[in-house]
mmCIF file of C-alpha atoms and ligand atoms in Angstrom:
data_model
loop_
_atom_site.group_PDB
_atom_site.id
_atom_site.type_symbol
_atom_site.label_atom_id
_atom_site.label_comp_id
_atom_site.label_asym_id
_atom_site.label_seq_id
_atom_site.Cartn_x
_atom_site.Cartn_y
_atom_site.Cartn_z
ATOM 1 C CA MET A 1 143.399 113.801 106.660
ATOM 2 C CA LEU A 2 141.583 110.499 106.325
ATOM 3 C CA GLU A 3 143.712 107.060 106.409
ATOM 4 C CA VAL A 4 141.957 103.882 106.601
ATOM 5 C CA ARG A 5 143.920 100.667 107.126
ATOM 6 C CA ASP A 6 142.215 97.188 106.008
ATOM 7 C CA LEU A 7 138.923 98.114 107.243
ATOM 8 C CA GLU A 8 136.517 95.186 107.261
ATOM 9 C CA ALA A 9 132.914 95.930 108.025
ATOM 10 C CA ALA A 10 129.793 93.677 108.037
ATOM 11 C CA TYR A 11 126.003 93.859 109.421
ATOM 12 C CA GLY A 12 125.603 91.644 112.238
ATOM 13 C CA ARG A 13 127.251 88.351 111.878
ATOM 14 C CA GLY A 14 127.015 88.542 108.321
ATOM 15 C CA ASN A 15 129.829 88.235 105.751
ATOM 16 C CA ALA A 16 132.174 91.361 105.434
ATOM 17 C CA VAL A 17 130.447 93.852 103.005
ATOM 18 C CA VAL A 18 133.659 96.103 103.365
ATOM 19 C CA ARG A 19 136.609 93.958 102.743
ATOM 20 C CA LYS A 20 140.156 94.948 103.468
ATOM 21 C CA VAL A 21 139.537 98.641 102.264
ATOM 22 C CA SER A 22 142.502 101.020 102.501
ATOM 23 C CA LEU A 23 142.422 104.544 101.502
ATOM 24 C CA ALA A 24 144.367 107.690 102.135
ATOM 25 C CA LEU A 25 142.922 111.445 101.558
ATOM 26 C CA VAL A 26 145.176 114.412 101.849
ATOM 27 C CA PRO A 27 143.616 117.754 103.536
ATOM 28 C CA GLY A 28 141.475 119.432 100.974
ATOM 29 C CA GLU A 29 140.955 116.353 98.599
ATOM 30 C CA MET A 30 137.923 115.496 97.062
ATOM 31 C CA ALA A 31 137.668 111.892 96.254
ATOM 32 C CA CYS A 32 134.748 109.954 94.648
ATOM 33 C CA VAL A 33 133.714 106.426 95.204
ATOM 34 C CA MET A 34 131.707 104.604 92.311
ATOM 35 C CA GLY A 35 130.488 101.065 91.850
ATOM 36 C CA HIS A 36 127.453 98.983 90.715
ATOM 37 C CA ASN A 37 124.569 98.671 93.041
ATOM 38 C CA GLY A 38 125.245 96.584 96.132
ATOM 39 C CA ALA A 39 129.103 96.839 95.811
ATOM 40 C CA GLY A 40 129.367 98.308 99.451
ATOM 41 C CA LYS A 41 129.516 102.014 98.767
ATOM 42 C CA THR A 42 126.911 103.156 101.362
ATOM 43 C CA THR A 43 128.084 100.547 103.760
ATOM 44 C CA LEU A 44 131.744 101.914 103.608
ATOM 45 C CA LEU A 45 130.463 105.400 104.546
ATOM 46 C CA ARG A 46 128.380 104.152 107.198
ATOM 47 C CA ALA A 47 131.300 102.080 108.739
ATOM 48 C CA LEU A 48 133.577 105.138 108.366
ATOM 49 C CA PHE A 49 131.011 107.266 110.393
ATOM 50 C CA GLY A 50 130.740 104.705 113.224
ATOM 51 C CA LEU A 51 127.332 103.291 112.124
ATOM 52 C CA LEU A 52 128.623 99.735 111.948
ATOM 53 C CA ARG A 53 130.721 97.711 114.306
ATOM 54 C CA ASP A 54 134.084 97.561 112.441
ATOM 55 C CA ARG A 55 135.327 94.010 112.302
ATOM 56 C CA SER A 56 139.034 94.928 111.941
ATOM 57 C CA GLY A 57 141.440 97.792 110.622
ATOM 58 C CA SER A 58 141.695 101.365 111.771
ATOM 59 C CA VAL A 59 140.640 104.734 110.723
ATOM 60 C CA LEU A 60 142.317 107.847 111.549
ATOM 61 C CA VAL A 61 141.153 111.242 111.128
ATOM 62 C CA GLY A 62 143.791 113.937 111.063
ATOM 63 C CA GLY A 63 145.958 111.701 112.749
ATOM 64 C CA THR A 64 143.374 110.727 115.352
ATOM 65 C CA GLU A 65 141.997 107.152 115.774
ATOM 66 C CA VAL A 66 138.478 107.108 115.408
ATOM 67 C CA SER A 67 137.535 103.361 115.368
ATOM 68 C CA GLY A 68 135.530 102.386 118.209
ATOM 69 C CA LEU A 69 134.037 105.937 118.476
ATOM 70 C CA SER A 70 130.328 106.511 118.443
ATOM 71 C CA PRO A 71 128.980 108.861 115.423
ATOM 72 C CA LEU A 72 128.500 111.649 117.865
ATOM 73 C CA GLU A 73 131.928 111.370 118.921
ATOM 74 C CA ARG A 74 133.345 111.224 115.353
ATOM 75 C CA VAL A 75 131.308 114.337 114.687
ATOM 76 C CA ARG A 76 133.098 116.032 117.580
ATOM 77 C CA ALA A 77 136.392 114.830 115.803
ATOM 78 C CA GLY A 78 135.460 116.625 112.815
ATOM 79 C CA MET A 79 133.474 114.180 110.592
ATOM 80 C CA ALA A 80 129.926 114.907 109.333
ATOM 81 C CA TYR A 81 127.864 112.362 107.113
ATOM 82 C CA SER A 82 124.947 113.047 104.911
ATOM 83 C CA PRO A 83 123.063 110.074 104.134
ATOM 84 C CA SER A 84 121.507 109.428 100.831
ATOM 85 C CA GLY A 85 117.904 110.021 100.425
ATOM 86 C CA ARG A 86 115.735 112.872 102.476
ATOM 87 C CA ALA A 87 117.927 112.869 105.602
ATOM 88 C CA VAL A 88 116.123 115.591 107.300
ATOM 89 C CA LEU A 89 113.915 115.947 110.285
ATOM 90 C CA PRO A 90 110.455 116.450 108.280
ATOM 91 C CA GLY A 91 108.487 117.636 111.309
ATOM 92 C CA LEU A 92 110.766 120.471 111.946
ATOM 93 C CA THR A 93 111.471 123.899 110.019
ATOM 94 C CA VAL A 94 114.731 124.451 107.763
ATOM 95 C CA ALA A 95 116.020 126.829 110.481
ATOM 96 C CA GLU A 96 115.380 124.132 113.220
ATOM 97 C CA ASN A 97 117.121 121.557 111.124
ATOM 98 C CA LEU A 98 120.161 123.624 110.554
ATOM 99 C CA ASP A 99 120.084 124.431 114.314
ATOM 100 C CA THR A 100 119.539 120.574 115.346
ATOM 101 C CA ALA A 101 122.771 119.580 113.304
ATOM 102 C CA ALA A 102 124.884 122.130 115.377
ATOM 103 C CA ASP A 103 123.409 121.211 118.702
ATOM 104 C CA VAL A 104 125.809 118.057 119.033
ATOM 105 C CA LEU A 105 128.481 120.680 119.285
ATOM 106 C CA SER A 106 129.049 123.482 121.843
ATOM 107 C CA LEU A 107 129.019 126.520 119.710
ATOM 108 C CA SER A 108 128.637 130.071 120.706
ATOM 109 C CA GLY A 109 125.536 131.841 119.284
ATOM 110 C CA GLN A 110 127.848 134.092 117.123
ATOM 111 C CA GLU A 111 129.470 130.814 115.641
ATOM 112 C CA ARG A 112 125.979 129.220 114.944
ATOM 113 C CA ALA A 113 124.774 132.344 113.323
ATOM 114 C CA ARG A 114 128.118 132.422 110.916
ATOM 115 C CA ARG A 115 127.397 128.607 109.959
ATOM 116 C CA ARG A 116 124.081 129.176 109.494
ATOM 117 C CA LYS A 117 124.825 132.247 107.152
ATOM 118 C CA LEU A 118 127.481 130.199 105.223
ATOM 119 C CA ALA A 119 124.966 127.409 104.531
ATOM 120 C CA LEU A 120 122.187 129.794 103.418
ATOM 121 C CA ASP A 121 124.603 131.849 101.362
ATOM 122 C CA LEU A 122 125.632 128.304 99.590
ATOM 123 C CA PHE A 123 122.130 127.392 99.177
ATOM 124 C CA PRO A 124 119.970 130.553 98.866
ATOM 125 C CA ILE A 125 116.659 128.728 98.144
ATOM 126 C CA LEU A 126 116.848 127.617 101.790
ATOM 127 C CA GLY A 127 117.219 131.107 103.046
ATOM 128 C CA ASP A 128 113.668 132.076 101.499
ATOM 129 C CA ARG A 129 112.235 128.946 103.398
ATOM 130 C CA GLN A 130 113.561 129.213 106.888
ATOM 131 C CA GLN A 131 110.256 128.754 108.652
ATOM 132 C CA GLN A 132 108.914 126.125 106.208
ATOM 133 C CA ARG A 133 108.670 122.389 107.571
ATOM 134 C CA ALA A 134 111.416 120.632 105.817
ATOM 135 C CA GLY A 135 108.925 117.615 105.125
ATOM 136 C CA SER A 136 107.042 120.009 102.789
ATOM 137 C CA LEU A 137 110.209 120.746 100.833
ATOM 138 C CA SER A 138 110.916 119.175 97.222
ATOM 139 C CA GLY A 139 113.207 116.061 97.212
ATOM 140 C CA GLY A 140 116.003 118.378 95.864
ATOM 141 C CA GLU A 141 115.565 121.014 98.408
ATOM 142 C CA GLN A 142 115.699 118.380 101.129
ATOM 143 C CA ARG A 143 119.146 117.366 99.677
ATOM 144 C CA MET A 144 120.401 120.843 99.989
ATOM 145 C CA LEU A 145 119.324 121.059 103.462
ATOM 146 C CA SER A 146 121.075 117.760 104.430
ATOM 147 C CA ILE A 147 124.222 119.404 103.095
ATOM 148 C CA GLY A 148 123.462 122.423 104.886
ATOM 149 C CA MET A 149 123.168 120.619 108.162
ATOM 150 C CA VAL A 150 126.607 118.970 107.224
ATOM 151 C CA ILE A 151 128.217 122.422 106.844
ATOM 152 C CA MET A 152 126.614 123.595 110.303
ATOM 153 C CA GLN A 153 128.903 120.984 111.834
ATOM 154 C CA GLN A 154 131.766 122.477 109.609
ATOM 155 C CA PRO A 155 133.642 119.180 109.504
ATOM 156 C CA ARG A 156 137.260 118.796 108.510
ATOM 157 C CA LEU A 157 136.078 115.458 106.698
ATOM 158 C CA MET A 158 132.628 115.361 104.919
ATOM 159 C CA LEU A 159 131.127 111.816 103.716
ATOM 160 C CA LEU A 160 128.363 112.349 101.203
ATOM 161 C CA ASP A 161 126.422 109.541 99.958
ATOM 162 C CA GLU A 162 124.622 110.154 96.265
ATOM 163 C CA PRO A 163 124.118 113.782 97.152
ATOM 164 C CA SER A 164 122.990 114.301 93.557
ATOM 165 C CA LEU A 165 120.187 111.210 93.639
ATOM 166 C CA GLY A 166 116.974 112.799 92.484
ATOM 167 C CA LEU A 167 118.292 116.395 91.441
ATOM 168 C CA SER A 168 117.850 118.018 88.131
ATOM 169 C CA PRO A 169 120.995 118.613 86.214
ATOM 170 C CA LEU A 170 121.235 122.016 87.044
ATOM 171 C CA MET A 171 120.531 121.572 90.645
ATOM 172 C CA VAL A 172 123.526 118.953 90.760
ATOM 173 C CA GLN A 173 125.559 121.465 89.038
ATOM 174 C CA ASN A 174 124.605 124.066 91.710
ATOM 175 C CA MET A 175 125.090 121.596 94.510
ATOM 176 C CA TYR A 176 128.663 120.831 93.400
ATOM 177 C CA ASP A 177 129.167 124.214 92.842
ATOM 178 C CA ALA A 178 128.280 125.057 96.315
ATOM 179 C CA ILE A 179 130.810 122.251 97.330
ATOM 180 C CA ALA A 180 133.522 123.579 95.237
ATOM 181 C CA GLN A 181 132.882 127.053 97.038
ATOM 182 C CA LEU A 182 132.965 125.526 100.359
ATOM 183 C CA ARG A 183 136.445 123.883 99.688
ATOM 184 C CA GLY A 184 137.726 127.213 98.353
ATOM 185 C CA GLN A 185 137.103 128.532 101.703
ATOM 186 C CA SER A 186 138.143 125.914 103.858
ATOM 187 C CA ASP A 187 140.524 122.690 103.190
ATOM 188 C CA VAL A 188 137.630 120.360 104.136
ATOM 189 C CA THR A 189 138.329 116.818 102.803
ATOM 190 C CA VAL A 190 135.162 115.086 100.727
ATOM 191 C CA LEU A 191 134.680 111.575 100.116
ATOM 192 C CA VAL A 192 131.539 111.290 97.940
ATOM 193 C CA VAL A 193 129.589 108.408 96.541
ATOM 194 C CA GLU A 194 128.114 108.741 93.323
ATOM 195 C CA GLN A 195 126.769 106.215 90.840
ATOM 196 C CA THR A 196 127.017 107.591 87.253
ATOM 197 C CA MET A 197 127.867 111.258 87.720
ATOM 198 C CA GLU A 198 130.168 112.841 85.278
ATOM 199 C CA LEU A 199 133.385 113.525 87.263
ATOM 200 C CA SER A 200 133.857 117.029 85.791
ATOM 201 C CA VAL A 201 130.636 117.738 87.420
ATOM 202 C CA ILE A 202 131.744 116.439 90.711
ATOM 203 C CA GLY A 203 135.169 118.137 90.591
ATOM 204 C CA ALA A 204 136.807 115.121 92.164
ATOM 205 C CA ASP A 205 140.637 114.928 92.529
ATOM 206 C CA SER A 206 140.627 111.368 92.772
ATOM 207 C CA LEU A 207 138.449 108.314 91.903
ATOM 208 C CA TYR A 208 137.752 104.947 93.856
ATOM 209 C CA ILE A 209 136.138 101.956 92.440
ATOM 210 C CA MET A 210 134.399 99.576 94.696
ATOM 211 C CA ARG A 211 133.635 96.249 93.546
ATOM 212 C CA MET A 212 132.153 93.477 95.984
ATOM 213 C CA GLY A 213 133.550 95.254 99.059
ATOM 214 C CA ALA A 214 136.877 95.854 97.598
ATOM 215 C CA LEU A 215 138.121 99.319 96.819
ATOM 216 C CA GLY A 216 140.390 100.182 94.220
ATOM 217 C CA LYS A 217 142.124 103.396 93.089
ATOM 218 C CA TYR A 218 141.973 104.719 89.927
ATOM 219 C CA ASP A 219 145.440 105.270 89.041
ATOM 220 C CA ARG A 220 145.091 108.673 86.927
ATOM 221 C CA PRO A 221 143.616 111.971 88.206
ATOM 222 C CA ALA A 222 139.787 111.637 88.232
ATOM 223 C CA ALA A 223 139.284 114.358 85.718
ATOM 224 C CA THR A 224 140.953 111.980 82.961
ATOM 225 C CA ALA A 225 138.432 109.151 83.471
ATOM 226 C CA SER A 226 135.813 109.472 80.529
ATOM 227 C CA MET A 227 132.318 107.822 80.988
ATOM 228 C CA GLN A 228 133.443 105.267 78.535
ATOM 229 C CA ASP A 229 136.598 104.226 81.030
ATOM 230 C CA LEU A 230 134.113 104.352 83.852
ATOM 231 C CA TRP A 231 132.029 101.742 82.564
ATOM 232 C CA GLN A 232 134.869 99.635 81.767
ATOM 233 C CA LEU A 233 136.112 100.160 85.363
ATOM 234 C CA LEU A 234 132.851 99.220 87.047
HETATM 235 P P1 LIG B 301 123.501 100.872 95.934
HETATM 236 O O1 LIG B 301 124.509 101.939 94.902
HETATM 237 O O2 LIG B 301 122.677 100.084 95.652
HETATM 238 O O3 LIG B 301 123.117 101.965 96.879
HETATM 239 P P2 LIG B 301 125.782 100.296 97.495
HETATM 240 O O4 LIG B 301 127.068 99.832 96.880
HETATM 241 O O5 LIG B 301 125.600 101.484 98.485
HETATM 242 O O6 LIG B 301 124.700 100.039 96.757
HETATM 243 P P3 LIG B 301 125.365 98.720 100.171
HETATM 244 O O7 LIG B 301 124.163 99.710 100.322
HETATM 245 O O8 LIG B 301 126.329 99.344 100.958
HETATM 246 O O9 LIG B 301 125.711 99.201 98.363
HETATM 247 O O10 LIG B 301 125.044 97.482 100.259
HETATM 248 C C1 LIG B 301 126.290 96.258 99.807
HETATM 249 C C2 LIG B 301 125.579 95.073 100.627
HETATM 250 O O11 LIG B 301 125.278 95.209 101.914
HETATM 251 C C3 LIG B 301 124.522 94.311 99.844
HETATM 252 O O12 LIG B 301 124.504 93.258 99.508
HETATM 253 C C4 LIG B 301 123.299 94.655 100.707
HETATM 254 O O13 LIG B 301 122.323 93.678 100.667
HETATM 255 C C5 LIG B 301 123.853 94.806 102.205
HETATM 256 N N1 LIG B 301 123.233 95.375 103.157
HETATM 257 C C6 LIG B 301 122.868 96.804 103.126
HETATM 258 N N2 LIG B 301 122.120 97.358 104.098
HETATM 259 C C7 LIG B 301 121.889 96.159 105.007
HETATM 260 C C8 LIG B 301 121.556 95.889 106.324
HETATM 261 N N3 LIG B 301 120.976 97.204 107.027
HETATM 262 N N4 LIG B 301 121.488 94.503 106.746
HETATM 263 C C9 LIG B 301 121.971 93.647 105.805
HETATM 264 N N5 LIG B 301 122.629 93.809 104.853
HETATM 265 C C10 LIG B 301 122.770 94.802 104.221
#
């Protein structure tokens, strides 16, 4: 589903921040990227989504080369990206934020309503607040809305940057439960960046460790990595 070969990306003319990264995810796989602060995790997701100019390498989604495409074109190719933090439009309502995320795709009214229902079923708290301005939601609610916006794009590949940031343990569990539910309904592939989250909570199939821009795969199933293993790997 996602095939990355020797990807190199940098900010401007600076040194490469993503260095010769290769990875391959099968349809429906959920992979987690962990690493120290500044290792390049966010930059990797931004490069995969076309927010940075790739220096070299290739990115294929469902067998289609997306290198060189704009983020908008990548959404149309089946990718969606939820950045870290409060990635919502604060002046718009919850309902308007969900709609705006779908605006980049030419959807029928019926399909748009189906996706909105899916997002609101997964995050019922948003359903009660559809007419509330997104900027007045709590930080955790804004994170859920950001994931809801990704769901509106019904991608084949979701790139999620630290979705658990700022959420209470219960909310983290609810959010990953919602993602698991979504994966149960479709074979969406997920690449998620987390810092120190328990892998059992994330439900990741595979684990990648990023160190100084380079990515290495944990050679056993992610679920077998204990917190102690993780500290040693990082
Ligand atoms: P964290 O866990 O702290 O979020 P990260 O692994 O996501 O870190 P990145 O945010 O990808 O790391 O940063 C990797 C490197 O790229 C860092 O050295 C950072 O200073 C640099 N960097 C990040 N954003 C920019 C930018 N807009 N311009 C120039 N350099 C940047």
